[in-house]
Amino acid sequence: MTDTTSRQESLGLREIWRLSGMISFEVQFQSALEMSQGAFGQSIEKQIKKARSNSRVNKGMVSVFTLVLAATFGFLVWAALSGVIGVSPDLQWTTVALTVSIFTLMNFGFLVFWGVMQVTSFISSGAASIGMYLPISRSDASKLALFGFIRLFDAQIITIIVAFPIAYFVATFSLLGFLSCLGITVVTMALAVTMMLLLAIYFHSKIQSSGGSRFSTLIRLVFTLFFVMAIMGFSLSIQLISFILPIIEAFAIALTPYWSWLAIIFPFSFGLVVTQATGVPGTPFIWYAAVSFIVFLLLAVLGIRWSGGLLSRIGAGAVVETGPTIIQPVTVTVSRVGVAVMRKDLRIAFRTPGQAIMFFLPVLMMLPFIFQFFEGTGAIYVMDILILITTPATMLSFFAIFFLSVEARGMAFTLTLPLKTETILRSKAQLITCMAIAIPVVVFIVSLLRPLTSWVSLALSVSMIPLVYVAAFLSLVLFTRIIGGGRLVGFEISQHIGQMIVVGMLAATLALIPLGLYGLTWIFMASLGFTIDMAHLGALISVWLGILFNYLLGKILASRMLLD
Amino acid sequence: MTGRLKGNGEPIIARNLVRRFGDKVAVDDLSFHVKAGEIYGLLGPNGAGKTTTVKMIAGLLPPTEGTVEVFGFDPITNPIEVKQRIGLVPEDHILYKSLTPREFFDFVASVRRLKPAMVRQRLHSFVDAFELQEYFDKPIAALSHGTKQKISVISALLHEPKLLILDEPLSGLDARSARVLKDILNFHLENDGGILFSSHILEVAESLCNRIGIIDEGRMVAEGTVKELRKMVKSVGGSLEEVFLRAVQQDAEVAATVAALRRALKETQQ
């Protein structure tokens, strides 16, 4: 046989940079593929195209978010120093230090939580080791992996490093402040990358490779929660921007006695260093903070050296060690059919972060309202609670059909089992209902912070559980009828988006009917001279009548007309 | 319930099955039956309509025309009755890949309403026989092709079905596991079970199947025992491969293709 290959010289940096784009895209594609399992039967070409555009959109979104955040925190620094928000001169240093510290912590946390998933894919996918199989030098293979890793977060890291120091300079016109701000941002990014890699290796060994002990199940859950926290953090940060100033002011006052030990803790030591470099008068404990910063600087240098070495080894084909396999006894738990379907769906959903986030939807939707409750005083009216619970209840009803796609390709297996379509749909509706449990829980927590004017508020929030169940079941029945003639079939979301929106809106409307009945009954009874309590009670009864109507409608449609 | 349900009639009776996808006819007037205690081999080239036929029998796809009976039940009007009685190993692994085998069998046993004691005993035996213990708690996605195939086979056998529908069941299995599966199939036959065996591996079909149906472009082109098929294509003593190629009228075309490939490879040699 002849040698059909030819020996190549070392690749240039430009060529390595170009090739590394393929590695980072492959990692992003695999993460996206994991998250878009709902796109049942979608062609691989479409998925590649979608992953490519998602990658650009995600990078753009993260950059814009970072810019907005940097500008907001820059404004806060300016506001504290210029006196427009009335911070007393002796509290200026603590406000500035706290603002810088909070921004540093947010960036650190966001980069770690957001990045850990992609880095785990980077380690486990094998995409980074591609250089090992190519006729290139070991050094080039290592660089390929290193650049591939950098390109996963290039937009985010560059934006953070550039945006905040510039925003800080514009706010303070201090060159030293700008340089120190740049310094702490770079060190923070280095620490975040190191932490991200450490966590990714830990998760890789625990999730991808080890046995199914309870511990590894717990770790898997934590891993999913990381992703959810990143999303929630993103959403919360945007919602919180208008609340940040009073929070910082309150914290600045509350934390003043504790700065002697806060000065040595990340990220407060960083905040103090920047505040001192800016020349804000009265900054205390600067030596503590400086020593602490130097320690973190050394840790960052060591971390980056370790990270570089690890990425080089991955590029050269080294396998990240995994935990030992724990062999457990061969037993299974046989449960009721409906419970088994729900448990299976839950397990699948919680291993797909994109789906796991759906379970936190009700809480996410209620957060802005909850913050409003924090601001006010006095008892909360039933009507305020009604507004609080309407959004998650109607949105859960609207999104119910999306849970048909939880199984993704596994749906083909479900169809081989002796399961009635109605059983599967009821189980899915029950799963969606589990999310609605968060609604009364949140209302109960709110009631601990501020009193409620009537017990009906709690009863009303509990009513959202059956309300969501019947609306979800109705929409699942209707959608199954439309796309499968009453039989459950695998489907592609993008091809049925129109039907999904129509059915989703119908379900949301059905969920709104009992809530509308509440308002109408209350007004009607109040106008007849009933006491407020009696009017609320009557209105609550009409909610349950509305739910009962929807329940009967679903039962009739499922058994007589729509399902096989 | 053990899954050993008594049904009437033969395991499979397919009469004049037709399945169209738009203008394309995937299965065209196909008739055959599978008796209790026999392995019926369904052979054919890629795209011949084997998988479509299997899906119609399993109640996953309604026929455009014709009828199927599985133990006397129509898979479309009585899908639950049919699915309770069959064990299906599809060609592509349709499994929940983010679940572990333990979680997957939890689900299968629960949905099939199997008795815990029976599941424990059967699962233990299968897991031991297929050496699956060390993979029992790993995500299915992380397992090899062969291990996924073992999971698929076990899930098809767990409820002790009367009819096994196996689409390339030996694909990816090591020699030991293939031997174990063949023994399981023999045990199944001894207990009067029926088997529909779809495979590309002609040697396996030749050694395992009692009767073979060769389909091409959705139509049955030859049917009978291996002996009968050899007689049918007038090449007594030839291998099943020769019989198969003759039946689907590809023997001359394959010979020409192979000759052209050899010439091309020789020319590129330096």
XYZ file of N, CA, C and O in Angstrom, chain A residues 423-519:
388
model
N -54.274 7.827 28.773
C -53.416 7.637 29.958
C -52.177 8.518 29.853
O -51.769 9.174 30.819
N -51.569 8.524 28.660
C -50.346 9.312 28.473
C -50.653 10.801 28.647
O -49.924 11.523 29.340
N -51.754 11.252 28.039
C -52.089 12.678 28.105
C -52.419 13.098 29.541
O -52.024 14.175 29.979
N -53.134 12.227 30.257
C -53.463 12.567 31.649
C -52.192 12.682 32.485
O -52.056 13.580 33.312
N -51.256 11.771 32.253
C -49.997 11.815 33.005
C -49.236 13.102 32.713
O -48.647 13.700 33.610
N -49.260 13.510 31.444
C -48.548 14.748 31.091
C -49.236 15.958 31.719
O -48.571 16.874 32.196
N -50.567 15.925 31.722
C -51.300 17.034 32.346
C -50.995 17.088 33.851
O -50.856 18.158 34.433
N -50.851 15.898 34.463
C -50.529 15.854 35.903
C -49.129 16.420 36.159
O -48.889 17.108 37.145
N -48.234 16.115 35.238
C -46.861 16.625 35.374
C -46.859 18.159 35.327
O -46.179 18.818 36.123
N -47.629 18.695 34.383
C -47.716 20.161 34.264
C -48.351 20.735 35.537
O -47.929 21.780 36.038
N -49.324 19.988 36.078
C -49.999 20.440 37.292
C -49.021 20.529 38.473
O -49.167 21.390 39.339
N -48.037 19.615 38.474
C -47.036 19.656 39.557
C -46.373 21.033 39.623
O -46.031 21.527 40.694
N -46.183 21.643 38.441
C -45.531 22.962 38.409
C -46.433 24.021 39.034
O -45.959 25.001 39.582
N -47.759 23.797 38.901
C -48.701 24.785 39.437
C -48.709 24.791 40.964
O -49.205 25.739 41.577
N -48.133 23.735 41.572
C -48.075 23.694 43.043
C -47.272 24.891 43.567
O -47.506 25.386 44.671
N -46.336 25.358 42.724
C -45.515 26.514 43.134
C -46.379 27.749 43.391
O -45.997 28.618 44.178
N -47.545 27.830 42.732
C -48.382 29.047 42.839
C -48.862 29.265 44.282
O -48.578 30.306 44.863
N -49.564 28.281 44.912
C -49.963 28.520 46.311
C -48.771 28.633 47.262
O -48.848 29.338 48.265
N -47.680 27.929 46.922
C -46.491 28.009 47.790
C -45.973 29.447 47.818
O -45.679 30.006 48.885
N -45.889 30.067 46.633
C -45.405 31.453 46.555
C -46.365 32.381 47.302
O -45.928 33.263 48.060
N -47.668 32.170 47.103
C -48.658 33.032 47.788
C -48.519 32.875 49.303
O -48.587 33.849 50.054
N -48.280 31.653 49.748
C -48.112 31.417 51.185
C -46.883 32.170 51.705
O -46.933 32.813 52.763
N -45.781 32.105 50.944
C -44.556 32.813 51.360
C -44.815 34.326 51.407
O -44.402 35.009 52.345
N -45.537 34.814 50.385
C -45.872 36.241 50.352
C -46.692 36.607 51.592
O -46.479 37.653 52.216
N -47.608 35.693 51.985
C -48.467 35.982 53.143
C -47.664 36.063 54.441
O -48.103 36.664 55.417
N -46.485 35.433 54.452
C -45.636 35.519 55.639
C -44.953 36.885 55.718
O -44.620 37.366 56.798
N -44.735 37.499 54.533
C -44.054 38.792 54.494
C -45.027 39.943 54.746
O -44.704 40.902 55.440
N -46.207 39.805 54.128
C -47.234 40.838 54.316
C -48.578 40.154 54.484
O -48.873 39.185 53.792
N -49.418 40.651 55.386
C -50.699 39.961 55.609
C -51.623 40.036 54.388
O -51.504 40.948 53.571
N -52.517 39.052 54.287
C -53.508 39.039 53.206
C -54.837 39.552 53.777
O -55.140 39.307 54.946
N -55.610 40.249 52.919
C -56.876 40.782 53.437
C -57.893 39.670 53.661
O -58.807 39.826 54.471
N -57.757 38.565 52.940
C -58.746 37.490 53.086
C -58.095 36.128 52.863
O -57.165 35.987 52.062
N -58.632 35.125 53.585
C -58.169 33.739 53.396
C -58.474 33.247 51.983
O -57.895 32.285 51.495
N -59.399 33.931 51.325
C -59.790 33.537 49.960
C -58.576 33.600 49.025
O -58.468 32.816 48.083
N -57.622 34.495 49.318
C -56.424 34.606 48.474
C -55.697 33.272 48.409
O -55.283 32.816 47.336
N -55.526 32.638 49.573
C -54.829 31.342 49.608
C -55.663 30.270 48.911
O -55.141 29.474 48.125
N -56.992 30.271 49.197
C -57.882 29.277 48.584
C -57.875 29.434 47.062
O -57.879 28.450 46.317
N -57.833 30.688 46.631
C -57.825 30.973 45.197
C -56.539 30.441 44.546
O -56.567 29.868 43.457
N -55.419 30.621 45.269
C -54.147 30.146 44.706
C -54.119 28.621 44.642
O -53.582 28.039 43.698
N -54.725 27.952 45.640
C -54.792 26.486 45.616
C -55.662 26.029 44.435
O -55.381 25.013 43.788
N -56.702 26.823 44.108
C -57.599 26.463 42.999
C -56.864 26.437 41.659
O -57.343 25.839 40.687
N -55.704 27.088 41.609
C -54.969 27.121 40.342
C -54.447 25.732 39.961
O -54.176 25.455 38.803
N -54.314 24.862 40.964
C -53.774 23.516 40.668
C -54.757 22.736 39.782
O -54.377 22.318 38.675
N -56.037 22.543 40.212
C -56.972 21.848 39.305
C -57.266 22.650 38.042
O -57.489 22.066 36.980
N -57.226 23.979 38.164
C -57.500 24.821 36.981
C -56.468 24.542 35.878
O -56.824 24.345 34.706
N -55.203 24.476 36.265
C -54.139 24.197 35.289
C -54.299 22.781 34.737
O -54.148 22.548 33.540
N -54.647 21.833 35.628
C -54.772 20.445 35.179
C -55.821 20.308 34.077
O -55.549 19.729 33.017
N -57.000 20.855 34.297
C -58.065 20.658 33.302
C -57.755 21.404 32.005
O -58.008 20.884 30.912
N -57.189 22.605 32.123
C -56.863 23.353 30.902
C -55.752 22.639 30.119
O -55.804 22.544 28.894
N -54.772 22.112 30.858
C -53.663 21.405 30.193
C -54.177 20.145 29.492
O -53.828 19.876 28.341
N -55.025 19.390 30.176
C -55.543 18.156 29.591
C -56.365 18.461 28.341
O -56.215 17.795 27.304
N -57.195 19.489 28.430
C -58.010 19.874 27.270
C -57.135 20.220 26.074
O -57.398 19.791 24.944
N -56.090 20.982 26.317
C -55.249 21.390 25.186
C -54.500 20.189 24.617
O -54.317 20.071 23.404
N -54.086 19.259 25.483
C -53.370 18.066 24.991
C -54.299 17.206 24.139
O -53.906 16.683 23.094
N -55.559 17.078 24.583
C -56.549 16.291 23.823
C -56.774 16.931 22.454
O -56.725 16.259 21.417
N -56.996 18.230 22.451
C -57.285 18.928 21.189
C -56.099 18.826 20.222
O -56.262 18.541 19.037
N -54.897 19.023 20.763
C -53.722 19.001 19.891
C -53.480 17.594 19.331
O -53.148 17.432 18.152
N -53.690 16.579 20.182
C -53.504 15.197 19.719
C -54.514 14.874 18.621
O -54.204 14.179 17.655
N -55.726 15.397 18.773
C -56.747 15.188 17.754
C -56.336 15.864 16.437
O -56.453 15.284 15.355
N -55.818 17.078 16.561
C -55.480 17.845 15.348
C -54.318 17.202 14.592
O -54.380 17.025 13.384
N -53.249 16.844 15.324
C -52.075 16.361 14.570
C -52.045 14.854 14.361
O -51.391 14.365 13.452
N -52.773 14.093 15.193
C -52.701 12.639 15.037
C -54.049 11.974 14.892
O -54.127 10.748 14.958
N -55.093 12.766 14.723
C -56.432 12.195 14.586
C -56.858 11.449 15.851
O -57.629 10.501 15.786
N -56.314 11.844 17.010
C -56.690 11.189 18.259
C -55.654 10.183 18.734
O -55.755 9.659 19.835
N -54.648 9.916 17.906
C -53.569 8.994 18.312
C -52.318 9.816 18.573
O -52.044 10.794 17.867
N -51.579 9.387 19.550
C -50.342 10.092 19.864
C -49.321 9.800 18.764
O -49.117 8.635 18.401
N -48.736 10.826 18.214
C -47.721 10.620 17.173
C -46.527 11.522 17.472
O -46.665 12.524 18.157
N -45.387 11.125 16.948
C -44.227 11.984 17.077
C -44.438 13.197 16.188
O -45.052 13.087 15.128
N -43.998 14.362 16.614
C -44.208 15.536 15.775
C -43.038 16.500 15.932
O -42.274 16.429 16.890
N -42.954 17.375 14.950
C -41.880 18.356 14.952
C -42.497 19.705 15.318
O -43.438 20.154 14.654
N -41.995 20.321 16.367
C -42.591 21.569 16.860
C -42.700 22.609 15.742
O -43.741 23.220 15.541
N -41.601 22.764 14.981
C -41.574 23.850 13.982
C -42.641 23.683 12.905
O -43.067 24.652 12.302
N -43.087 22.423 12.674
C -44.094 22.215 11.627
C -45.523 22.411 12.135
O -46.461 22.431 11.350
N -45.665 22.491 13.447
C -47.011 22.610 14.009
C -47.148 23.840 14.893
O -48.010 23.876 15.757
N -46.283 24.811 14.671
C -46.256 25.963 15.570
C -47.585 26.715 15.537
O -48.062 27.175 16.572
N -48.204 26.787 14.346
C -49.492 27.471 14.208
C -50.557 26.807 15.054
O -51.240 27.470 15.854
N -50.676 25.472 14.904
C -51.677 24.730 15.687
C -51.388 24.842 17.186
O -52.305 24.947 18.004
N -50.085 24.826 17.525
C -49.716 24.897 18.944
C -50.158 26.231 19.549
O -50.664 26.276 20.668
N -49.958 27.291 18.788
C -50.329 28.613 19.311
C -51.849 28.710 19.466
O -52.344 29.164 20.500
N -52.579 28.231 18.449
C -54.050 28.310 18.517
C -54.569 27.505 19.712
O -55.355 28.011 20.532
N -54.094 26.248 19.834
C -54.562 25.396 20.934
C -54.100 25.968 22.281
O -54.852 25.980 23.257
N -52.870 26.470 22.309
C -52.339 27.061 23.543
C -53.173 28.253 23.984
O -53.484 28.396 25.174
N -53.552 29.084 23.023
C -54.360 30.262 23.363
C -55.747 29.850 23.853
O -56.297 30.445 24.779
N -56.269 28.797 23.216
C -57.577 28.291 23.639
C -57.508 27.796 25.088
O -58.390 28.087 25.910
N -56.427 27.061 25.390
C -56.259 26.539 26.755
C -56.103 27.689 27.750
O -56.681 27.655 28.843
N -55.334 28.703 27.357
C -55.132 29.853 28.248
C -56.462 30.567 28.484
O -56.755 31.007 29.603
N -57.277 30.646 27.415
C -58.592 31.294 27.554
C -59.481 30.484 28.496
O -60.170 31.039 29.359
N -59.449 29.146 28.331
C -60.247 28.286 29.215
C -59.816 28.456 30.672
O -60.629 28.430 31.585
N -58.495 28.634 30.865
C -57.989 28.845 32.225
C -58.446 30.195 32.777
O -58.627 30.355 33.976
N -58.637 31.149 31.857
C -59.028 32.494 32.299
C -60.516 32.584 32.652
O -60.907 33.448 33.432
N -61.304 31.681 32.053
C -62.763 31.754 32.281
C -63.124 31.705 33.777
O -63.814 32.587 34.279
N -62.605 30.688 34.540
C -62.951 30.670 35.967
C -62.479 31.935 36.696
O -63.162 32.417 37.600
N -61.332 32.469 36.267
C -60.816 33.674 36.919
C -61.697 34.882 36.583
O -61.937 35.743 37.431
N -62.182 34.891 35.340
C -63.112 35.951 34.937
C -64.409 35.837 35.713
O -64.985 36.837 36.152
N -64.845 34.583 35.904
C -66.076 34.341 36.669
C -65.941 34.883 38.088
O -66.899 35.375 38.676
N -64.710 34.763 38.614
C -64.458 35.268 39.969
C -64.800 36.758 40.044
O -65.572 37.189 40.905
N -64.221 37.517 39.103
C -64.432 38.964 39.106
C -65.894 39.327 38.933
O -66.444 40.135 39.690
